[in-house]
Amino acid sequence: MAKSLQSTTDEDLALLGELGIDLAPEPLADYSPREERIIAGFEEIERFVLAQGRLPQQGEDRDIFERLYAVRLDRLRESEECRTLLEPFDPHHLLTATPDISPSPAIDVEAQDDQALLAALGLDTTANEITQLTHVRSRQEIKAAEEVAQRNPCLDFEQFQPLFKQVQQDLKSGARATLKYQDNAQINRGDLFILKGQKILVAAAGEVFTTDSGLLNHRLRVVYDNGTESDLLMRSLQRALNKDKTSRRITTPDLGPLFSQTALAPQGEGELDNLTSSPDDLPSGYIYVLRSQSDVPFIAENRSVIHKIGVTGGNVKKRIANAKHDPTYLLADVEIVATFKLSHINPKKLETLIHRFLSATRLDVELQDRFAIPVNPREWFLVPLEAIEVVIEKIKDGTLDQFRYDRATASLTRL
């Protein structure tokens, strides 16, 4: 049975999770500046452990910072207040782990900052103020820097430079366009974005894995148009794009209209279904993708992955002019997020094909029209825009029957 717009089914929520949409709001931590410094200082120790594969150790043969981290860790372990504060930030149990060797003779860990600790280590504290805990950056500053600053020279940039040049030409000629990046939209290999004024390419993507919080993630190789690259988690890149209010997604090139010779078989059928076999073919028209501006909580919270997909032979703007009074458009204004030009295509067959291919993601809603008659709009889908663009590309080249839509990765998978 269809559900009302005011409620969602467990299936819809599960599907949003599979699309990589984090439904849980991030908790707003309320830490004092001192607590922030303690946490940030502990995370520096954790990064050392992950990089070196061992706990930091004291000793004259050790690096200055390793000796500092070792003493700092001892101090944190001895403080009940610090152990309580840091417990949620200690997945590797560093506060209780045993070092590989015995530590050097005890140092007074009651010192209030790293400057005193360095003095206890016999180091010149005036020359090392940067290592003081009081100078440790906040966790927010560190995370923001990690998302954009961990870049290395791209040694094979000559392979990517022609692409960036072509993209720039395409943007100037109108062959490509830019769209506002929608919060937490899926990111796949081959995607292009503008981040902080730089064009970036997702050159490679690793295997998808599930985080401790149950969300899907994977590592990306991101190449920048200035000849650098970085190794980012997909969700880190999402956060960077979310924070940059000027971030844009660069669309695929305009490959021209879908021509009448296109022939393919819809998912589940055994023979080709010629999209132009009817006298009702349109000389021209559009596939359009809309996004609802409804303020219904479920729609508003997941707006970036809820789309209406349709085909028309007329003007799209005129078609949606009365949207807020039409149940087909969820009784709300809509935004046009993409259009694809058609040429001599049977609109009903094309629309049916797209809807059938994406049927597993159809949004099941029920609402009443102005005469209180129940209406079930059937053209709304829980699918990201970039996946819709790929579907259109496969229709263009006549290979859609070789793919299926994978809800787990929100992308097309070859059969």
Short mmCIF file of C-alpha atoms in Angstrom, two decimals:
data_model
loop_
_atom_site.label_atom_id
_atom_site.label_comp_id
_atom_site.label_asym_id
_atom_site.label_seq_id
_atom_site.Cartn_x
_atom_site.Cartn_y
_atom_site.Cartn_z
CA MET A 1 0.00 0.00 0.00
CA ALA A 2 1.31 3.47 -0.80
CA LYS A 3 2.36 5.69 2.06
CA SER A 4 1.71 9.39 2.72
CA LEU A 5 4.34 12.04 2.15
CA GLN A 6 4.55 12.59 5.91
CA SER A 7 6.04 9.17 6.51
CA THR A 8 8.65 6.91 4.97
CA THR A 9 9.01 3.18 4.90
CA ASP A 10 11.97 1.27 6.26
CA GLU A 11 12.68 0.28 2.65
CA ASP A 12 13.09 3.93 1.60
CA LEU A 13 15.40 4.66 4.51
CA ALA A 14 17.46 1.56 3.76
CA LEU A 15 17.69 2.61 0.12
CA LEU A 16 18.96 6.05 1.12
CA GLY A 17 21.60 4.34 3.22
CA GLU A 18 22.62 2.26 0.20
CA LEU A 19 22.93 5.46 -1.82
CA GLY A 20 25.50 6.65 0.68
CA ILE A 21 23.27 9.32 2.23
CA ASP A 22 23.98 9.86 5.91
CA LEU A 23 20.55 10.41 7.49
CA ALA A 24 21.89 11.02 10.98
CA PRO A 25 22.81 14.65 11.67
CA GLU A 26 26.35 15.15 12.85
CA PRO A 27 26.39 15.67 16.60
CA LEU A 28 27.47 19.11 17.68
CA ALA A 29 30.34 18.51 20.09
CA ASP A 30 30.70 21.10 22.83
CA TYR A 31 34.31 21.04 23.99
CA SER A 32 36.26 23.75 25.74
CA PRO A 33 39.38 25.12 24.02
CA ARG A 34 41.52 23.13 26.46
CA GLU A 35 39.63 19.91 25.67
CA GLU A 36 39.97 20.59 21.96
CA ARG A 37 43.75 20.88 22.38
CA ILE A 38 43.90 17.65 24.37
CA ILE A 39 41.92 15.78 21.71
CA ALA A 40 43.97 17.26 18.87
CA GLY A 41 47.19 16.37 20.67
CA PHE A 42 46.01 12.79 21.12
CA GLU A 43 45.07 12.54 17.45
CA GLU A 44 48.64 13.57 16.54
CA ILE A 45 49.84 10.56 18.55
CA GLU A 46 47.32 8.35 16.76
CA ARG A 47 48.56 9.52 13.36
CA PHE A 48 52.13 8.68 14.40
CA VAL A 49 51.05 5.17 15.45
CA LEU A 50 49.16 4.56 12.19
CA ALA A 51 52.14 5.78 10.14
CA GLN A 52 54.85 3.92 12.09
CA GLY A 53 52.92 0.84 13.17
CA ARG A 54 54.05 1.19 16.80
CA LEU A 55 53.67 3.33 19.90
CA PRO A 56 55.95 6.34 20.30
CA GLN A 57 58.96 5.65 22.51
CA GLN A 58 61.36 7.68 24.60
CA GLY A 59 65.12 7.50 24.30
CA GLU A 60 67.96 9.70 23.11
CA ASP A 61 68.08 7.92 19.75
CA ARG A 62 64.46 8.82 19.02
CA ASP A 63 63.13 11.73 16.98
CA ILE A 64 62.24 14.82 18.98
CA PHE A 65 58.56 14.57 18.15
CA GLU A 66 58.40 10.85 18.90
CA ARG A 67 59.86 11.52 22.34
CA LEU A 68 57.32 14.30 22.80
CA TYR A 69 54.45 12.02 21.79
CA ALA A 70 55.67 9.30 24.14
CA VAL A 71 55.75 11.65 27.13
CA ARG A 72 52.44 13.20 26.15
CA LEU A 73 50.83 9.75 25.93
CA ASP A 74 52.16 8.89 29.43
CA ARG A 75 50.69 12.10 30.77
CA LEU A 76 47.30 11.45 29.16
CA ARG A 77 47.23 7.88 30.54
CA GLU A 78 47.84 9.11 34.09
CA SER A 79 45.00 11.63 33.98
CA GLU A 80 41.57 10.17 34.68
CA GLU A 81 40.00 13.31 33.23
CA CYS A 82 41.93 12.86 29.96
CA ARG A 83 41.19 9.14 29.73
CA THR A 84 37.46 9.83 30.10
CA LEU A 85 37.57 12.62 27.52
CA LEU A 86 39.58 10.60 24.99
CA GLU A 87 37.85 7.23 25.29
CA PRO A 88 35.50 7.89 22.31
CA PHE A 89 38.54 8.94 20.23
CA ASP A 90 40.65 5.85 20.99
CA PRO A 91 39.55 3.06 18.60
CA HIS A 92 43.08 1.61 18.65
CA HIS A 93 43.22 1.51 22.49
CA LEU A 94 46.37 3.61 22.66
CA LEU A 95 45.55 4.67 26.21
CA THR A 96 45.86 1.06 27.40
CA ALA A 97 48.34 -0.42 24.89
CA THR A 98 51.74 -1.61 26.08
CA PRO A 99 54.86 -0.24 24.33
CA ASP A 100 57.28 -2.63 22.65
CA ILE A 101 60.14 -1.66 24.97
CA SER A 102 60.40 -0.25 28.44
CA PRO A 103 60.22 3.51 28.56
CA SER A 104 63.09 5.71 29.61
CA PRO A 105 63.31 6.83 33.24
CA ALA A 106 60.13 8.55 34.33
CA ILE A 107 59.65 12.20 33.55
CA ASP A 108 57.46 14.49 35.60
CA VAL A 109 54.21 14.32 33.66
CA GLU A 110 52.50 16.88 35.83
CA ALA A 111 53.89 19.60 33.55
CA GLN A 112 51.11 21.72 32.10
CA ASP A 113 52.27 21.93 28.47
CA ASP A 114 54.61 20.45 25.92
CA GLN A 115 57.17 23.19 26.47
CA ALA A 116 57.81 21.83 29.95
CA LEU A 117 57.91 18.29 28.59
CA LEU A 118 60.55 19.28 26.05
CA ALA A 119 62.58 20.87 28.79
CA ALA A 120 62.40 17.60 30.72
CA LEU A 121 63.70 15.87 27.62
CA GLY A 122 66.72 18.16 27.62
CA LEU A 123 65.63 20.04 24.50
CA ASP A 124 65.72 23.77 23.76
CA THR A 125 62.13 24.80 24.37
CA THR A 126 62.53 28.31 23.00
CA ALA A 127 63.34 26.90 19.55
CA ASN A 128 60.48 24.44 19.51
CA GLU A 129 57.42 26.45 20.46
CA ILE A 130 55.58 24.97 17.50
CA THR A 131 55.44 21.66 19.37
CA GLN A 132 53.62 23.08 22.38
CA LEU A 133 50.24 21.61 23.04
CA THR A 134 48.94 25.16 23.38
CA HIS A 135 49.83 25.63 19.70
CA VAL A 136 48.09 22.48 18.52
CA ARG A 137 45.47 23.33 15.89
CA SER A 138 41.85 22.56 16.65
CA ARG A 139 40.47 19.28 15.36
CA GLN A 140 38.26 21.16 12.87
CA GLU A 141 41.31 22.98 11.44
CA ILE A 142 43.28 19.75 11.15
CA LYS A 143 40.46 17.87 9.41
CA ALA A 144 39.82 20.73 7.00
CA ALA A 145 43.50 20.90 6.14
CA GLU A 146 43.76 17.13 5.67
CA GLU A 147 40.92 17.18 3.16
CA VAL A 148 42.67 19.59 0.81
CA ALA A 149 46.33 19.73 1.73
CA GLN A 150 47.49 16.12 1.45
CA ARG A 151 48.61 16.48 -2.15
CA ASN A 152 51.59 15.10 -4.00
CA PRO A 153 52.97 15.83 -7.47
CA CYS A 154 51.09 13.81 -10.11
CA LEU A 155 53.93 11.94 -11.81
CA ASP A 156 51.84 10.92 -14.82
CA PHE A 157 50.04 14.25 -15.20
CA GLU A 158 50.80 14.27 -18.93
CA GLN A 159 48.04 11.66 -19.25
CA PHE A 160 45.48 13.97 -17.64
CA GLN A 161 46.57 17.40 -18.88
CA PRO A 162 44.92 17.01 -22.33
CA LEU A 163 41.64 16.10 -20.61
CA PHE A 164 41.70 19.22 -18.45
CA LYS A 165 42.43 21.36 -21.51
CA GLN A 166 39.55 19.73 -23.41
CA VAL A 167 37.22 20.23 -20.46
CA GLN A 168 38.09 23.93 -20.39
CA GLN A 169 37.37 24.21 -24.12
CA ASP A 170 34.09 22.31 -23.68
CA LEU A 171 33.02 24.70 -20.92
CA LYS A 172 33.77 27.71 -23.11
CA SER A 173 31.92 26.24 -26.11
CA GLY A 174 28.94 25.07 -24.06
CA ALA A 175 29.57 21.38 -24.79
CA ARG A 176 29.84 20.94 -21.02
CA ALA A 177 28.09 22.80 -18.24
CA THR A 178 28.48 23.07 -14.49
CA LEU A 179 25.84 22.26 -11.90
CA LYS A 180 25.79 23.16 -8.22
CA TYR A 181 27.15 20.20 -6.29
CA GLN A 182 24.33 18.71 -4.23
CA ASP A 183 25.25 17.88 -0.65
CA ASN A 184 26.56 14.32 -0.25
CA ALA A 185 25.84 13.41 -3.87
CA GLN A 186 27.49 10.18 -4.96
CA ILE A 187 31.01 10.42 -6.41
CA ASN A 188 32.27 7.92 -8.99
CA ARG A 189 35.38 7.31 -11.09
CA GLY A 190 35.58 9.73 -14.01
CA ASP A 191 33.58 12.49 -12.30
CA LEU A 192 34.81 16.07 -12.73
CA PHE A 193 34.29 18.90 -10.25
CA ILE A 194 35.34 22.45 -9.53
CA LEU A 195 36.58 22.74 -5.95
CA LYS A 196 37.86 26.05 -4.60
CA GLY A 197 38.35 27.27 -8.16
CA GLN A 198 40.33 24.21 -9.31
CA LYS A 199 39.14 21.55 -11.71
CA ILE A 200 39.55 18.06 -10.26
CA LEU A 201 39.15 14.59 -11.76
CA VAL A 202 38.29 11.39 -9.89
CA ALA A 203 40.85 9.28 -11.75
CA ALA A 204 40.39 6.02 -9.85
CA ALA A 205 38.22 4.50 -7.14
CA GLY A 206 39.01 1.64 -4.80
CA GLU A 207 36.75 -1.09 -3.49
CA VAL A 208 33.65 -0.04 -1.58
CA PHE A 209 33.73 -0.82 2.14
CA THR A 210 31.41 -0.24 5.09
CA THR A 211 32.54 2.12 7.84
CA ASP A 212 32.10 1.45 11.55
CA SER A 213 28.96 3.59 11.41
CA GLY A 214 27.49 1.42 8.64
CA LEU A 215 28.04 3.86 5.76
CA LEU A 216 29.53 3.02 2.38
CA ASN A 217 32.87 4.55 1.50
CA HIS A 218 35.83 4.01 -0.82
CA ARG A 219 39.20 5.56 -1.50
CA LEU A 220 39.70 7.82 -4.52
CA ARG A 221 42.62 9.02 -6.56
CA VAL A 222 41.89 12.70 -7.20
CA VAL A 223 43.92 14.61 -9.81
CA TYR A 224 43.98 18.43 -9.81
CA ASP A 225 44.46 20.63 -12.86
CA ASN A 226 47.63 22.15 -11.31
CA GLY A 227 49.51 18.85 -11.65
CA THR A 228 49.00 17.51 -8.12
CA GLU A 229 46.99 14.59 -6.79
CA SER A 230 45.66 13.29 -3.50
CA ASP A 231 44.44 10.03 -2.03
CA LEU A 232 41.06 10.82 -0.47
CA LEU A 233 38.18 8.90 0.96
CA MET A 234 34.99 9.52 -0.99
CA ARG A 235 33.26 11.01 2.06
CA SER A 236 36.19 13.38 2.67
CA LEU A 237 35.79 14.72 -0.86
CA GLN A 238 32.05 15.00 -0.29
CA ARG A 239 32.67 17.09 2.83
CA ALA A 240 35.10 19.35 0.97
CA LEU A 241 32.58 19.88 -1.85
CA ASN A 242 29.79 20.47 0.68
CA LYS A 243 31.79 23.13 2.54
CA ASP A 244 32.77 25.00 -0.60
CA LYS A 245 29.64 26.96 -1.46
CA THR A 246 30.99 27.60 -4.95
CA SER A 247 31.72 23.94 -5.75
CA ARG A 248 30.33 22.66 -9.05
CA ARG A 249 29.92 19.37 -10.85
CA ILE A 250 31.12 19.43 -14.46
CA THR A 251 28.67 17.62 -16.73
CA THR A 252 29.50 15.18 -19.48
CA PRO A 253 29.74 16.65 -23.01
CA ASP A 254 26.61 17.30 -25.02
CA LEU A 255 26.70 14.31 -27.37
CA GLY A 256 23.90 15.68 -29.49
CA PRO A 257 20.30 14.47 -29.67
CA LEU A 258 19.32 10.83 -29.30
CA PHE A 259 18.90 9.82 -32.92
CA SER A 260 16.12 7.71 -34.40
CA GLN A 261 18.39 4.77 -35.21
CA THR A 262 18.89 4.05 -31.49
CA ALA A 263 17.47 0.60 -30.73
CA LEU A 264 17.78 -1.34 -27.49
CA ALA A 265 15.96 -3.76 -25.24
CA PRO A 266 14.49 -2.65 -21.91
CA GLN A 267 15.63 -4.55 -18.83
CA GLY A 268 13.94 -7.95 -18.64
CA GLU A 269 12.76 -8.17 -22.26
CA GLY A 270 14.18 -10.64 -24.71
CA GLU A 271 14.05 -8.65 -27.94
CA LEU A 272 15.03 -5.19 -29.05
CA ASP A 273 12.43 -2.53 -28.62
CA ASN A 274 12.81 0.04 -31.39
CA LEU A 275 12.13 3.40 -29.85
CA THR A 276 11.11 4.88 -33.21
CA SER A 277 8.72 2.25 -34.51
CA SER A 278 5.63 4.35 -33.88
CA PRO A 279 4.10 7.10 -36.03
CA ASP A 280 3.98 9.12 -32.80
CA ASP A 281 7.71 9.85 -33.02
CA LEU A 282 8.64 13.38 -31.97
CA PRO A 283 10.73 15.45 -34.41
CA SER A 284 12.29 16.93 -31.30
CA GLY A 285 11.79 16.89 -27.56
CA TYR A 286 13.48 16.53 -24.22
CA ILE A 287 14.12 14.14 -21.40
CA TYR A 288 13.87 16.29 -18.29
CA VAL A 289 15.02 15.70 -14.72
CA LEU A 290 13.35 17.68 -11.95
CA ARG A 291 13.98 18.16 -8.25
CA SER A 292 11.12 18.97 -5.89
CA GLN A 293 11.14 22.11 -3.74
CA SER A 294 8.63 20.55 -1.35
CA ASP A 295 9.14 21.36 2.33
CA VAL A 296 7.81 17.96 3.41
CA PRO A 297 10.59 16.72 5.76
CA PHE A 298 11.41 13.50 3.91
CA ILE A 299 11.60 15.28 0.55
CA ALA A 300 13.53 18.26 1.92
CA GLU A 301 16.09 16.13 3.77
CA ASN A 302 16.80 13.93 0.75
CA ARG A 303 16.23 16.43 -2.03
CA SER A 304 19.56 15.74 -3.74
CA VAL A 305 18.65 12.13 -4.61
CA ILE A 306 14.91 12.42 -5.30
CA HIS A 307 14.24 13.15 -8.98
CA LYS A 308 11.33 13.14 -11.38
CA ILE A 309 12.21 11.84 -14.84
CA GLY A 310 9.97 12.46 -17.82
CA VAL A 311 9.88 13.03 -21.58
CA THR A 312 8.10 15.85 -23.39
CA GLY A 313 7.88 17.21 -26.90
CA GLY A 314 7.13 20.70 -25.65
CA ASN A 315 8.75 23.38 -23.56
CA VAL A 316 9.84 22.00 -20.19
CA LYS A 317 9.41 25.32 -18.37
CA LYS A 318 5.83 25.64 -19.61
CA ARG A 319 5.14 22.06 -18.61
CA ILE A 320 6.11 22.70 -14.97
CA ALA A 321 4.61 26.20 -14.68
CA ASN A 322 1.68 24.98 -12.56
CA ALA A 323 3.66 22.37 -10.60
CA LYS A 324 2.64 23.46 -7.11
CA HIS A 325 -1.00 22.75 -7.95
CA ASP A 326 -0.35 19.40 -9.64
CA PRO A 327 -0.04 16.15 -7.60
CA THR A 328 2.21 14.80 -10.35
CA TYR A 329 4.82 17.28 -9.10
CA LEU A 330 4.14 16.54 -5.41
CA LEU A 331 2.08 19.76 -5.12
CA ALA A 332 5.23 21.88 -4.95
CA ASP A 333 7.43 23.94 -7.23
CA VAL A 334 10.19 22.04 -8.98
CA GLU A 335 13.69 22.84 -10.21
CA ILE A 336 14.98 21.73 -13.61
CA VAL A 337 18.35 20.09 -12.93
CA ALA A 338 19.01 18.55 -16.37
CA THR A 339 17.53 18.23 -19.87
CA PHE A 340 18.58 16.01 -22.78
CA LYS A 341 17.54 16.86 -26.34
CA LEU A 342 15.81 14.20 -28.43
CA SER A 343 15.37 13.71 -32.14
CA HIS A 344 12.73 11.41 -33.67
CA ILE A 345 12.19 9.31 -30.59
CA ASN A 346 8.98 7.68 -29.46
CA PRO A 347 8.41 9.48 -26.14
CA LYS A 348 6.18 6.88 -24.48
CA LYS A 349 8.56 4.00 -25.19
CA LEU A 350 11.58 6.00 -24.08
CA GLU A 351 9.95 7.12 -20.86
CA THR A 352 8.75 3.59 -20.13
CA LEU A 353 12.23 2.25 -20.74
CA ILE A 354 13.87 4.65 -18.29
CA HIS A 355 11.22 4.11 -15.63
CA ARG A 356 11.45 0.34 -15.96
CA PHE A 357 15.22 0.39 -15.72
CA LEU A 358 15.07 2.42 -12.49
CA SER A 359 11.91 0.82 -11.11
CA ALA A 360 13.67 -0.60 -8.04
CA THR A 361 14.31 2.96 -6.87
CA ARG A 362 10.81 4.33 -7.52
CA LEU A 363 9.53 6.55 -4.71
CA ASP A 364 6.24 5.17 -3.37
CA VAL A 365 4.06 8.10 -2.29
CA GLU A 366 0.37 8.90 -2.12
CA LEU A 367 -1.28 12.30 -1.86
CA GLN A 368 -4.63 13.84 -2.60
CA ASP A 369 -5.46 16.21 -5.41
CA ARG A 370 -7.72 19.24 -4.99
CA PHE A 371 -10.77 16.99 -5.26
CA ALA A 372 -9.47 14.78 -2.41
CA ILE A 373 -8.86 11.94 -4.87
CA PRO A 374 -5.80 9.80 -3.99
CA VAL A 375 -2.98 10.12 -6.51
CA ASN A 376 0.19 8.01 -6.82
CA PRO A 377 2.88 9.90 -8.78
CA ARG A 378 5.00 7.28 -10.55
CA GLU A 379 7.81 9.34 -12.04
CA TRP A 380 9.84 10.08 -8.89
CA PHE A 381 12.95 8.03 -8.15
CA LEU A 382 15.55 7.77 -5.39
CA VAL A 383 18.57 7.98 -7.66
CA PRO A 384 21.45 10.51 -7.93
CA LEU A 385 21.65 12.80 -10.95
CA GLU A 386 24.98 11.39 -12.13
CA ALA A 387 23.45 7.90 -12.39
CA ILE A 388 20.61 9.28 -14.51
CA GLU A 389 23.19 10.89 -16.80
CA VAL A 390 24.89 7.51 -17.27
CA VAL A 391 21.53 5.88 -18.12
CA ILE A 392 21.00 8.50 -20.82
CA GLU A 393 24.49 7.86 -22.21
CA LYS A 394 23.78 4.12 -22.43
CA ILE A 395 20.54 4.85 -24.27
CA LYS A 396 22.52 7.05 -26.65
CA ASP A 397 25.01 4.30 -27.51
CA GLY A 398 22.38 1.53 -27.49
CA THR A 399 23.91 -0.55 -24.67
CA LEU A 400 21.49 -0.06 -21.78
CA ASP A 401 20.37 -3.70 -22.05
CA GLN A 402 23.90 -4.72 -21.04
CA PHE A 403 23.61 -3.07 -17.63
CA ARG A 404 21.55 -3.06 -14.48
CA TYR A 405 21.17 -0.41 -11.80
CA ASP A 406 22.98 -1.35 -8.58
CA ARG A 407 21.30 0.31 -5.61
CA ALA A 408 24.21 -0.51 -3.28
CA THR A 409 26.65 1.66 -5.25
CA ALA A 410 24.08 3.94 -6.90
CA SER A 411 25.64 3.22 -10.28
CA LEU A 412 25.29 1.00 -13.35
CA THR A 413 26.84 -2.46 -13.29
CA ARG A 414 27.49 -4.53 -16.39
CA LEU A 415 25.43 -7.72 -16.57
#
